[in-house]
Coordinates of C-alpha atoms in Angstrom, one line a residue:
Chain A
X23 CA 1.9 -375.4 -165.3
X24 CA -0.4 -377.1 -167.8
X25 CA -3.9 -375.8 -167.8
X26 CA -3.5 -374.4 -164.3
X27 CA -2.9 -377.9 -162.8
X28 CA -0.4 -378.4 -160.1
X29 CA 0.5 -381.8 -158.6
X30 CA 3.0 -382.5 -155.9
X31 CA 4.1 -383.8 -152.6
X32 CA 2.7 -382.0 -149.5
X33 CA 4.4 -380.4 -146.6
X34 CA 2.0 -379.5 -143.9
X35 CA 3.5 -376.9 -141.6
X36 CA 2.4 -378.1 -138.1
X37 CA 3.9 -377.5 -134.7
X38 CA 5.0 -380.1 -132.2
X39 CA 1.3 -380.6 -131.2
X40 CA 0.4 -381.4 -134.8
X41 CA -1.5 -378.2 -135.3
X42 CA -1.3 -376.0 -138.3
X43 CA 1.0 -373.1 -137.5
X44 CA -0.7 -369.7 -137.8
X45 CA 0.8 -366.2 -138.4
X46 CA 4.0 -367.5 -139.9
X47 CA 5.6 -364.1 -140.5
X48 CA 8.2 -363.0 -143.0
X49 CA 10.9 -363.2 -140.4
X50 CA 10.2 -366.8 -139.8
X51 CA 10.1 -367.5 -143.5
X52 CA 13.2 -365.5 -144.4
X53 CA 15.2 -364.1 -141.5
X54 CA 16.4 -360.5 -141.7
X55 CA 20.0 -361.6 -141.4
X56 CA 20.0 -362.5 -145.1
X57 CA 18.2 -359.5 -146.5
X58 CA 21.3 -358.2 -148.2
X59 CA 21.2 -361.1 -150.7
X60 CA 19.9 -360.0 -154.1
X61 CA 20.5 -363.2 -156.1
X62 CA 17.4 -365.4 -155.9
X63 CA 19.3 -368.6 -156.3
X64 CA 21.0 -368.0 -153.0
X65 CA 17.8 -367.5 -151.1
X66 CA 16.4 -371.0 -151.1
X67 CA 18.7 -372.3 -148.4
X68 CA 17.2 -369.9 -145.9
X69 CA 13.5 -370.8 -146.5
X70 CA 11.6 -371.3 -143.2
X71 CA 15.1 -371.3 -141.5
X72 CA 13.7 -369.4 -138.6
X73 CA 10.5 -371.4 -138.1
X74 CA 10.7 -373.6 -135.0
X75 CA 10.8 -377.3 -136.0
X76 CA 11.2 -376.5 -139.7
X77 CA 14.8 -375.1 -139.8
X78 CA 15.9 -377.9 -142.1
X79 CA 13.0 -377.4 -144.6
X80 CA 15.3 -376.2 -147.4
X81 CA 17.3 -379.4 -147.3
X82 CA 14.2 -381.7 -147.3
X83 CA 12.1 -379.9 -149.9
X84 CA 12.1 -381.0 -153.5
X85 CA 11.1 -379.0 -156.6
X86 CA 7.4 -379.4 -157.2
X87 CA 6.5 -379.8 -153.5
X88 CA 3.4 -378.0 -152.2
X89 CA 3.2 -376.3 -148.8
X90 CA 0.1 -376.0 -146.5
X91 CA 0.2 -373.4 -143.7
X92 CA -2.1 -371.8 -141.1
X93 CA -3.9 -368.5 -141.5
X94 CA -2.2 -365.2 -142.1
X95 CA 0.9 -366.8 -143.8
X96 CA 3.4 -364.2 -144.7
X97 CA 2.3 -361.5 -142.4
X98 CA 4.7 -358.6 -141.8
X99 CA 7.4 -357.2 -144.0
X100 CA 7.2 -356.6 -147.7
X101 CA 10.5 -358.4 -148.3
X102 CA 10.2 -360.4 -151.5
X103 CA 12.9 -362.8 -150.4
X104 CA 10.1 -364.5 -148.4
X105 CA 8.5 -365.4 -151.7
X106 CA 11.7 -365.8 -153.7
X107 CA 13.2 -368.4 -151.3
X108 CA 10.4 -370.8 -152.2
X109 CA 10.7 -370.2 -155.9
X110 CA 14.4 -370.9 -155.5
X111 CA 13.5 -374.3 -154.1
X112 CA 11.0 -374.9 -156.8
X113 CA 8.0 -375.0 -154.5
X114 CA 4.9 -375.3 -156.7
X115 CA 2.2 -373.7 -154.5
X116 CA 1.4 -372.5 -151.0
X117 CA -2.0 -373.2 -149.6
X118 CA -3.3 -371.4 -146.5
X119 CA -6.7 -370.1 -145.1
X120 CA -5.4 -366.5 -145.6
X121 CA -2.2 -364.6 -146.4
X122 CA -0.6 -361.3 -145.5
X123 CA -1.8 -358.8 -148.1
X124 CA 1.6 -357.8 -149.4
X125 CA 2.8 -361.3 -149.4
X126 CA -0.1 -362.5 -151.5
X127 CA 0.5 -359.7 -154.0
X128 CA 4.2 -360.4 -154.1
X129 CA 3.6 -364.1 -154.7
X130 CA 1.1 -363.5 -157.5
X131 CA 3.5 -361.0 -159.1
X132 CA 6.3 -363.6 -158.9
X133 CA 4.1 -366.4 -160.3
X134 CA 4.1 -368.4 -157.1
X135 CA 0.5 -369.8 -156.8
X136 CA -0.8 -368.8 -153.3
X137 CA -4.1 -370.5 -152.7
X138 CA -6.5 -369.1 -150.2
X139 CA -8.3 -372.2 -148.9
X140 CA -10.1 -372.0 -145.5
X141 CA -11.0 -375.7 -145.8
X142 CA -7.5 -376.8 -145.1
X143 CA -7.8 -376.0 -141.4
X144 CA -10.4 -378.8 -140.8
X145 CA -8.8 -381.1 -143.3
X146 CA -5.4 -381.0 -141.5
X147 CA -7.1 -381.2 -138.1
X148 CA -8.9 -384.4 -139.3
X149 CA -5.7 -385.9 -140.8
X150 CA -7.1 -385.6 -144.3
X151 CA -4.1 -383.6 -145.5
X152 CA -0.8 -384.8 -144.2
X153 CA 2.9 -384.3 -145.0
X154 CA 3.9 -386.7 -147.7
X155 CA 0.5 -386.9 -149.4
X156 CA 0.3 -386.4 -153.1
X157 CA -2.1 -383.5 -153.9
X158 CA -3.5 -382.0 -157.1
X159 CA -4.8 -378.5 -157.4
X160 CA -6.7 -376.9 -160.3
X161 CA -6.2 -373.2 -160.3
X162 CA -8.9 -372.7 -162.9
X163 CA -11.7 -374.6 -161.2
X164 CA -10.7 -374.2 -157.6
X165 CA -10.7 -377.9 -157.0
X166 CA -8.2 -379.8 -154.9
X167 CA -7.7 -383.5 -154.5
X168 CA -5.6 -385.5 -152.0
X169 CA -4.6 -388.4 -154.3
X170 CA -3.1 -390.4 -151.5
X171 CA -6.2 -390.4 -149.4
X172 CA -8.9 -389.9 -152.1
X173 CA -10.3 -386.7 -150.6
X174 CA -11.6 -383.7 -152.5
X175 CA -11.8 -380.1 -151.4
X176 CA -12.5 -376.7 -152.9
X177 CA -11.1 -373.2 -152.8
X178 CA -12.1 -369.9 -154.4
X179 CA -10.4 -369.8 -157.8
X180 CA -8.1 -366.8 -158.8
X181 CA -9.5 -363.7 -160.4
X182 CA -8.8 -363.2 -164.1
X183 CA -5.8 -360.8 -163.8
X184 CA -4.2 -362.8 -161.0
X185 CA -4.4 -366.1 -162.9
X186 CA -3.1 -364.3 -166.1
X187 CA -0.1 -363.0 -164.2
X188 CA 0.7 -366.4 -162.7
X189 CA 0.3 -368.3 -166.0
X190 CA 2.4 -365.7 -167.8
X191 CA 5.2 -366.5 -165.3
X192 CA 5.0 -363.3 -163.3
X193 CA 4.3 -359.6 -163.5
X194 CA 7.1 -358.8 -165.9
X195 CA 6.3 -361.6 -168.3
X196 CA 2.6 -360.6 -168.2
X197 CA 3.5 -357.0 -169.0
X198 CA 5.5 -358.1 -172.0
X199 CA 2.6 -360.2 -173.2
X200 CA 0.3 -357.2 -173.0
X201 CA 2.8 -355.1 -175.0
X202 CA 2.9 -357.7 -177.8
X203 CA -0.9 -357.8 -178.2
Chain B
X13 CA -24.7 -344.4 -151.8
X14 CA -21.6 -342.7 -150.4
X15 CA -18.0 -343.7 -150.8
X16 CA -15.1 -344.4 -148.5
X17 CA -11.9 -342.5 -148.9
X18 CA -10.3 -345.5 -150.6
X19 CA -13.1 -345.9 -153.1
X20 CA -13.2 -342.2 -153.8
X21 CA -9.5 -341.6 -154.3
X22 CA -8.9 -344.7 -156.4
X23 CA -12.0 -343.9 -158.5
X24 CA -10.9 -340.4 -159.0
X25 CA -7.4 -341.4 -160.1
X26 CA -8.7 -344.3 -162.3
X27 CA -11.3 -342.0 -163.9
X28 CA -14.2 -344.2 -163.1
X29 CA -16.7 -344.7 -160.3
X30 CA -15.5 -347.7 -158.3
X31 CA -16.6 -349.7 -155.3
X32 CA -14.8 -352.0 -153.0
X33 CA -13.6 -355.2 -154.7
X34 CA -13.1 -353.5 -158.1
X35 CA -9.6 -353.6 -159.7
X36 CA -8.3 -350.3 -160.9
X37 CA -5.1 -349.2 -162.7
X38 CA -3.6 -346.0 -161.3
X39 CA -0.4 -343.9 -161.6
X40 CA 1.1 -343.2 -158.1
X41 CA 2.4 -339.8 -157.0
X42 CA 5.4 -341.2 -155.1
X43 CA 7.3 -344.4 -155.2
X44 CA 9.3 -345.1 -152.1
X45 CA 12.1 -347.5 -151.6
X46 CA 15.0 -347.8 -149.1
X47 CA 18.1 -350.0 -148.8
X48 CA 16.1 -352.6 -150.8
X49 CA 16.5 -350.3 -153.8
X50 CA 19.6 -352.3 -154.6
X51 CA 17.4 -355.4 -155.2
X52 CA 14.8 -353.3 -157.1
X53 CA 17.6 -352.0 -159.4
X54 CA 18.5 -355.7 -160.1
X55 CA 14.9 -356.4 -161.1
X56 CA 14.6 -353.2 -163.1
X57 CA 17.7 -354.0 -165.2
X58 CA 16.1 -357.4 -166.1
X59 CA 13.3 -355.5 -167.7
X60 CA 15.7 -354.3 -170.3
X61 CA 14.6 -350.7 -169.9
X62 CA 17.2 -348.0 -169.4
X63 CA 15.2 -345.1 -168.1
X64 CA 12.8 -344.8 -165.1
X65 CA 9.6 -343.4 -166.5
X66 CA 9.2 -340.5 -164.1
X67 CA 12.3 -340.1 -161.8
X68 CA 10.5 -337.1 -160.1
X69 CA 8.2 -339.6 -158.4
X70 CA 11.0 -341.7 -156.8
X71 CA 11.8 -341.3 -153.2
X72 CA 14.8 -343.2 -152.1
X73 CA 16.0 -343.2 -148.5
X74 CA 18.9 -345.1 -147.0
X75 CA 17.8 -346.0 -143.5
X76 CA 17.8 -349.8 -142.8
X77 CA 21.5 -350.3 -142.2
X78 CA 23.1 -346.9 -142.0
X79 CA 26.0 -346.3 -142.0
X80 CA 26.7 -349.6 -143.7
X81 CA 27.7 -352.3 -141.2
X82 CA 29.3 -354.7 -143.7
X83 CA 30.9 -354.8 -147.1
X84 CA 27.7 -356.3 -148.6
X85 CA 25.6 -353.4 -147.3
X86 CA 28.2 -350.9 -148.4
X87 CA 28.1 -352.4 -151.9
X88 CA 24.3 -352.2 -152.0
X89 CA 24.4 -348.5 -150.9
X90 CA 27.0 -347.8 -153.6
X91 CA 24.9 -349.4 -156.3
X92 CA 22.0 -347.2 -155.2
X93 CA 24.0 -344.0 -155.2
X94 CA 25.2 -344.7 -158.7
X95 CA 21.7 -345.4 -159.9
X96 CA 20.4 -342.2 -158.3
X97 CA 23.0 -340.2 -160.2
X98 CA 22.3 -342.1 -163.4
X99 CA 18.6 -341.7 -163.3
X100 CA 18.7 -338.1 -161.8
X101 CA 16.5 -339.0 -158.8
X102 CA 16.1 -335.7 -157.0
X103 CA 14.4 -337.1 -153.8
X104 CA 17.3 -339.2 -152.7
X105 CA 18.1 -339.1 -149.0
X106 CA 21.5 -340.6 -148.0
X107 CA 22.4 -341.9 -144.6
X108 CA 22.3 -338.5 -143.0
X109 CA 18.5 -338.1 -143.0
X110 CA 16.6 -340.8 -141.1
X111 CA 13.9 -343.4 -141.4
X112 CA 12.2 -343.4 -144.7
X113 CA 8.6 -342.9 -143.4
X114 CA 9.7 -340.0 -141.2
X115 CA 11.9 -338.4 -144.0
X116 CA 9.2 -338.7 -146.7
X117 CA 6.6 -337.2 -144.3
X118 CA 8.7 -334.3 -143.1
X119 CA 9.5 -333.2 -146.6
X120 CA 5.7 -333.1 -147.4
X121 CA 6.0 -335.8 -150.0
X122 CA 2.7 -337.5 -148.9
X123 CA 0.2 -334.7 -149.2
X124 CA -3.6 -335.3 -148.7
X125 CA -5.2 -336.9 -151.7
X126 CA -2.0 -338.3 -153.1
X127 CA -1.1 -342.0 -153.8
X128 CA 2.1 -343.3 -152.4
X129 CA 3.4 -346.8 -152.9
X130 CA 6.4 -348.1 -151.1
X131 CA 8.6 -351.2 -151.0
X132 CA 8.0 -351.3 -147.3
X133 CA 5.1 -352.7 -145.3
X134 CA 4.8 -349.6 -143.1
X135 CA 4.1 -347.4 -146.0
X136 CA 0.6 -347.3 -144.4
X137 CA 2.0 -344.4 -142.3
X138 CA 1.0 -341.6 -144.6
X139 CA -2.7 -342.2 -144.0
X140 CA -2.0 -339.8 -141.2
X141 CA -2.0 -337.0 -143.8
X142 CA -4.9 -338.2 -145.8
X143 CA -2.8 -339.9 -148.4
X144 CA -3.6 -343.3 -149.9
X145 CA -0.4 -345.3 -149.2
X146 CA 0.3 -349.0 -149.6
X147 CA 3.2 -351.3 -149.2
X148 CA 4.2 -353.5 -152.2
X149 CA 7.1 -355.8 -153.1
X150 CA 10.2 -355.0 -155.1
X151 CA 9.1 -356.5 -158.4
X152 CA 6.1 -354.3 -158.2
X153 CA 8.3 -351.2 -157.6
X154 CA 10.6 -352.1 -160.5
X155 CA 7.5 -352.5 -162.7
X156 CA 6.1 -349.1 -161.6
X157 CA 9.5 -347.5 -162.2
X158 CA 9.2 -348.7 -165.8
X159 CA 5.5 -348.3 -166.5
X160 CA 4.4 -345.6 -164.0
X161 CA 1.2 -347.5 -163.2
X162 CA 0.0 -350.4 -161.1
X163 CA -3.2 -352.4 -160.5
X164 CA -4.9 -352.1 -157.1
X165 CA -7.9 -353.8 -155.7
X166 CA -10.2 -351.2 -154.1
X167 CA -10.2 -352.3 -150.5
X168 CA -13.2 -352.7 -148.2
X169 CA -12.9 -350.4 -145.2
X170 CA -13.1 -351.0 -141.5
X171 CA -14.0 -347.9 -139.5
X172 CA -12.5 -347.5 -136.1
X173 CA -14.3 -344.9 -133.9
X174 CA -12.2 -343.5 -131.1
X175 CA -14.5 -342.1 -128.4
X176 CA -13.5 -340.3 -125.2
X177 CA -10.1 -339.0 -124.1
X178 CA -6.8 -340.6 -123.4
X179 CA -5.9 -340.7 -119.6
X180 CA -2.5 -339.3 -118.5
X181 CA 0.5 -341.5 -119.4
X182 CA -1.6 -343.4 -122.1
X183 CA -0.7 -342.8 -125.7
X184 CA -1.4 -343.5 -129.3
X185 CA 0.8 -346.6 -129.1
X186 CA -1.5 -348.0 -126.4
X187 CA -4.6 -347.3 -128.6
X188 CA -3.2 -349.3 -131.5
X189 CA -1.9 -352.1 -129.4
X190 CA -5.3 -352.4 -127.7
X191 CA -7.0 -352.5 -131.1
X192 CA -4.6 -355.1 -132.6
X193 CA -4.8 -357.2 -129.4
X194 CA -8.6 -357.2 -129.5
X195 CA -9.0 -357.7 -133.3
X196 CA -6.1 -359.9 -134.2
X197 CA -3.1 -359.6 -136.6
X198 CA -5.1 -360.6 -139.7
X199 CA -8.3 -358.6 -138.9
X200 CA -7.8 -356.1 -141.7
X201 CA -6.1 -358.3 -144.3
X202 CA -6.7 -356.8 -147.8
X203 CA -8.8 -354.0 -146.2
X204 CA -8.4 -350.3 -145.4
X205 CA -8.8 -348.9 -141.9
X206 CA -10.2 -345.4 -141.2
X207 CA -9.7 -343.9 -137.8
X208 CA -12.4 -341.4 -136.8
X209 CA -14.2 -339.9 -133.8
X210 CA -13.3 -337.3 -131.3
X211 CA -10.4 -339.5 -130.0
X212 CA -8.9 -339.5 -133.5
X213 CA -9.3 -335.8 -134.0
X214 CA -7.6 -335.0 -130.8
X215 CA -4.4 -336.8 -131.7
X216 CA -1.3 -335.0 -133.0
X217 CA 0.0 -335.8 -136.4
X218 CA 2.9 -337.7 -134.9
X219 CA 0.4 -339.8 -132.9
X220 CA -1.8 -340.4 -136.0
X221 CA 1.4 -341.7 -137.7
X222 CA 1.7 -344.3 -134.9
X223 CA -1.8 -345.6 -135.6
X224 CA -1.4 -345.7 -139.4
X225 CA 2.1 -347.2 -139.1
X226 CA 0.8 -350.0 -137.0
X227 CA -2.4 -350.6 -139.0
X228 CA 0.0 -352.8 -141.0
X229 CA 0.2 -355.1 -138.0
X230 CA -3.5 -355.9 -138.3
X231 CA -3.0 -356.6 -142.0
X232 CA -4.3 -353.3 -143.3
X233 CA -3.6 -352.4 -146.9
X234 CA -3.8 -348.7 -146.0
X235 CA -5.0 -346.5 -143.2
X236 CA -6.6 -343.1 -143.1
X237 CA -7.4 -340.1 -140.9
X238 CA -9.7 -337.3 -142.2
X239 CA -7.2 -334.4 -142.9
X240 CA -7.9 -331.4 -140.7
X241 CA -6.3 -328.1 -139.7
X242 CA -3.4 -329.8 -138.1
X243 CA -2.6 -331.4 -141.5
X244 CA -3.2 -328.2 -143.5
X245 CA -1.0 -326.2 -141.1
X246 CA 1.8 -328.7 -141.4
X247 CA 1.8 -328.4 -145.2
X248 CA 1.4 -324.7 -145.1
X249 CA 4.6 -324.4 -143.1
X250 CA 6.4 -326.5 -145.7
X251 CA 5.0 -324.1 -148.4
X252 CA 3.0 -326.9 -150.0
X253 CA -0.5 -326.1 -151.2
X254 CA -1.0 -327.9 -154.5
X255 CA -3.0 -330.9 -153.2
X256 CA -6.7 -331.8 -153.3
X257 CA -8.1 -333.3 -150.1
X258 CA -10.2 -336.5 -150.5
X259 CA -12.5 -337.5 -147.7
X260 CA -15.0 -340.3 -147.0
X261 CA -18.7 -339.5 -147.5
X262 CA -20.9 -339.4 -144.4
X263 CA -23.0 -342.3 -145.8
X264 CA -20.0 -344.5 -146.9
X265 CA -20.4 -348.2 -146.6
X266 CA -18.0 -349.9 -144.1
X267 CA -17.4 -353.6 -143.8
X268 CA -17.4 -353.1 -140.1
X269 CA -17.4 -350.4 -137.5
X270 CA -15.4 -350.8 -134.3
X271 CA -15.8 -348.5 -131.3
X272 CA -13.2 -348.0 -128.7
X273 CA -13.6 -345.7 -125.7
X274 CA -10.3 -344.2 -124.6
X275 CA -11.4 -342.9 -121.2
X276 CA -10.3 -346.0 -119.3
X277 CA -7.5 -347.3 -121.6
X278 CA -4.5 -348.7 -119.7
X279 CA -0.9 -348.8 -121.1
X280 CA -0.6 -351.9 -123.2
X281 CA 2.2 -354.3 -124.0
X282 CA 2.5 -356.7 -126.9
X283 CA 4.2 -359.9 -125.8
X284 CA 6.3 -362.3 -127.8
X285 CA 6.1 -363.4 -130.6
X286 CA 3.1 -361.8 -132.3
X287 CA 1.9 -358.2 -132.2
X288 CA -1.6 -359.3 -131.3
X289 CA -0.5 -361.0 -128.1
X290 CA -1.4 -357.9 -126.1
X291 CA -1.9 -357.5 -122.4
X292 CA -2.5 -354.5 -120.1
X293 CA 0.8 -353.4 -118.5
X294 CA -0.5 -354.5 -115.1
X295 CA -0.3 -358.2 -116.3
X296 CA 3.3 -358.1 -117.3
X297 CA 4.7 -355.7 -114.7
X298 CA 7.9 -356.9 -113.0
X299 CA 9.2 -358.8 -116.0
X300 CA 13.0 -358.2 -116.2
X301 CA 14.6 -357.3 -119.6
X302 CA 18.1 -356.6 -121.0
X303 CA 17.6 -353.9 -123.7
X304 CA 15.3 -351.0 -124.2
X305 CA 14.7 -349.3 -127.5
X306 CA 13.1 -345.9 -127.9
X307 CA 12.8 -344.9 -131.5
X308 CA 11.9 -346.4 -134.9
X309 CA 9.3 -345.2 -137.5
X310 CA 6.6 -346.0 -135.0
X311 CA 7.8 -343.9 -132.0
X312 CA 11.0 -342.0 -132.7
X313 CA 9.5 -338.5 -133.0
X314 CA 9.9 -335.4 -130.8
X315 CA 6.7 -336.1 -128.8
X316 CA 8.0 -339.6 -128.0
X317 CA 11.4 -338.4 -127.0
X318 CA 9.9 -335.7 -124.9
X319 CA 7.8 -338.2 -122.9
X320 CA 10.8 -340.4 -122.4
X321 CA 13.0 -337.5 -121.3
X322 CA 10.3 -336.3 -118.9
X323 CA 10.5 -339.7 -117.2
X324 CA 14.3 -340.1 -117.3
X325 CA 15.2 -336.6 -116.3
X326 CA 17.5 -336.7 -113.3
X327 CA 17.3 -340.5 -113.0
X328 CA 19.6 -343.3 -114.0
X329 CA 18.7 -346.3 -116.1
X330 CA 19.0 -349.6 -114.4
X331 CA 22.6 -350.9 -114.5
X332 CA 21.5 -354.2 -116.1
X333 CA 19.6 -352.6 -118.9
X334 CA 21.0 -351.1 -122.1
X335 CA 18.9 -348.2 -123.3
X336 CA 19.1 -347.2 -126.9
X337 CA 17.6 -343.9 -128.1
X338 CA 17.2 -343.6 -131.9
X339 CA 15.5 -340.4 -133.2
X340 CA 13.5 -341.1 -136.3
X341 CA 15.3 -338.4 -138.4
X342 CA 18.1 -335.8 -138.2
X343 CA 15.4 -333.1 -138.0
X344 CA 13.8 -334.8 -135.0
X345 CA 17.3 -335.3 -133.5
X346 CA 18.0 -331.6 -133.9
X347 CA 14.7 -330.6 -132.2
X348 CA 15.5 -333.0 -129.3
X349 CA 19.0 -331.5 -129.1
X350 CA 17.7 -328.0 -128.9
X351 CA 15.3 -328.9 -126.2
X352 CA 18.0 -330.4 -124.1
X353 CA 16.6 -333.9 -124.4
X354 CA 19.8 -335.5 -125.6
X355 CA 21.6 -334.2 -122.6
X356 CA 19.0 -335.8 -120.3
X357 CA 19.4 -339.2 -122.2
X358 CA 23.1 -339.0 -122.0
X359 CA 23.2 -338.2 -118.3
X360 CA 20.7 -340.9 -117.4
X361 CA 22.9 -343.5 -119.1
X362 CA 21.2 -344.1 -122.4
X363 CA 23.1 -344.6 -125.7
X364 CA 21.9 -342.2 -128.4
X365 CA 22.3 -343.7 -131.9
X366 CA 22.2 -341.9 -135.3
X367 CA 18.7 -341.7 -136.9
X368 CA 17.8 -344.9 -138.8
X369 CA 16.1 -348.2 -138.3
X370 CA 18.7 -349.3 -135.8
X371 CA 18.2 -352.8 -134.4
X372 CA 14.5 -352.9 -135.1
X373 CA 15.1 -355.4 -137.9
X374 CA 18.0 -357.1 -136.3
X375 CA 20.7 -356.0 -138.7
X376 CA 23.0 -354.0 -136.5
X377 CA 23.3 -351.5 -133.6
X378 CA 22.1 -353.6 -130.7
X379 CA 21.0 -357.1 -131.9
X380 CA 19.9 -359.5 -129.2
X381 CA 21.8 -362.6 -127.9
X382 CA 20.0 -365.9 -127.2
X383 CA 17.8 -365.7 -124.1
X384 CA 17.8 -361.9 -124.1
X385 CA 14.6 -359.8 -123.7
X386 CA 14.0 -356.4 -125.3
X387 CA 11.3 -353.8 -124.5
X388 CA 10.9 -351.7 -127.6
X389 CA 8.7 -348.9 -129.0
X390 CA 8.9 -350.6 -132.5
X391 CA 6.0 -352.1 -134.4
X392 CA 7.1 -355.8 -134.6
X393 CA 8.0 -358.4 -132.1
X394 CA 8.3 -361.4 -134.5
X395 CA 10.5 -364.2 -133.3
X396 CA 14.1 -363.3 -134.2
X397 CA 13.2 -359.9 -135.5
X398 CA 15.9 -358.2 -133.4
X399 CA 18.6 -360.9 -133.7
X400 CA 18.7 -364.3 -132.1
X401 CA 15.6 -366.4 -132.7
X402 CA 15.8 -367.3 -129.1
X403 CA 15.3 -363.8 -127.9
X404 CA 12.1 -362.1 -126.9
X405 CA 10.6 -358.7 -127.8
X406 CA 7.9 -356.8 -125.9
X407 CA 6.4 -353.7 -127.5
X408 CA 5.1 -350.7 -125.6
X409 CA 4.8 -346.9 -125.6
X410 CA 7.9 -344.6 -125.1
X411 CA 6.5 -343.8 -121.6
X412 CA 6.2 -347.5 -120.6
X413 CA 9.7 -348.2 -122.0
X414 CA 11.3 -345.2 -120.3
X415 CA 9.7 -346.0 -116.9
X416 CA 10.7 -349.6 -117.2
X417 CA 14.3 -348.7 -118.2
X418 CA 14.8 -347.1 -114.8
X419 CA 13.3 -350.0 -113.0
X420 CA 15.0 -352.8 -115.0
X421 CA 11.6 -354.5 -115.2
X422 CA 8.5 -353.7 -117.0
X423 CA 6.7 -350.9 -115.1
X424 CA 3.4 -349.1 -115.4
X425 CA 4.4 -345.5 -116.4
X426 CA 1.4 -344.2 -114.4
X427 CA 3.3 -345.0 -111.3
X428 CA 6.0 -342.5 -112.1
X429 CA 5.7 -339.8 -109.5
X430 CA 6.6 -336.5 -111.2

């Protein structure tokens, strides 16, 4: 992630009425039937496997893709598999108006950029962010751009420590950096 | 300006005056993990550190899938037992104890004014004792095992005033379902929740645990009750007195104050597939279901089992309903046994299962088939939580579940003639 810039193809998690899906909980992201798995590489295949209409997400996603979801993404369990499954697929970022608190923390600690962006609700409703669009996000400035449609938007940038953890590659790598100083 | 409980305890432990929004680094008093300890050990090994910094702080409870239901779970448990021996973890509770939140509580490991972190989202439960307790993920726990500290953002606090008095057959579960239904599943995201007022003071410790446990379902980082004589007596009985109570100031600043009068509260039911999809029982009465569950870290304590037994005594559960009773811990099971409750459950046709999480998270002991409906005292009704993603979970109090189990359909417990 050079200078906090992320660019990738978009997946907008909408329901059959084309609306952004809210409250996607940890059981829909990563079903409890696979909680015994401890190897991250094996988790990707189950990502969103229990979300109606998105069961085949793991097969369609490519490394570098970006996800947009509705408010309160990741509500529920503290299971970190719900973050790791996206890392296993190489997902570059998840954007939502809000996240479950533990989910947000887990994601930051695992260096998965989770971007709180209330603006996406309207942008998706107006068709200004759609699956397949190419999007660029700047974690430092809090600026987003839909390159396909030529639309810009903003989000509150990360706090210092959060960005430092993400850029270091996660909580452990960050701790090692601190030790070396 | 006064401080909230969360500001005060985090400031005290960080050694600085703090306000909501500040980031502090603290050393927790207890670090809880359960069956997921196997995954945490995996992460911990990657750090290249051989020794847990302070093994006295670790609390490890096997509860999610106990006894192991498959070779993979058995292997995970084995890894955990070996690690516990290697690291000399004293507070290890094997499969013969119960659900982590109940076990940690009944051993007095969450005293007032302590900080507990846990690799489980319902770690919020210990606010019932005036502890600051938050759920985190497994990387975080592995990191804290190694460093003995973690960063926390001091949360803003929502105060919930409970006025009035609960009517008969209406319980703590109904209070928290009503609040979550009114306020939404993300109302308290990143925030603390303080329960206060005469309605809060009147609640038993077990009932306070219900509210704090389910505060997680409104997104709360932590929950809190002002510790009182009930708490002090509880710890005195355990012979624990070395704690310092931390309380909110009278003039503390809250992000919001919510008032709820309990006088006219009805039994509540959370409908599929979100916990905030709540309706009064009158609106869902008559709905048939296949399986009832009374237990879990939310409602598997003696007072819950007593209410259920009071309703089931001398009655038979509906022939088309499977009723599972899962006490929250061995201690609670023993109390229920001594009071004759287990006999009542047995005679009424319930299945009593060993203490643990049971089918609450869909791993074993009563998972649901496609199209099946469960009525449960648990805290979550997410789609697929208890098994098939095409099953349906309704959440209610033990009284509502017991009354409905006889009827085979959801029933208002106030209609039980006793």
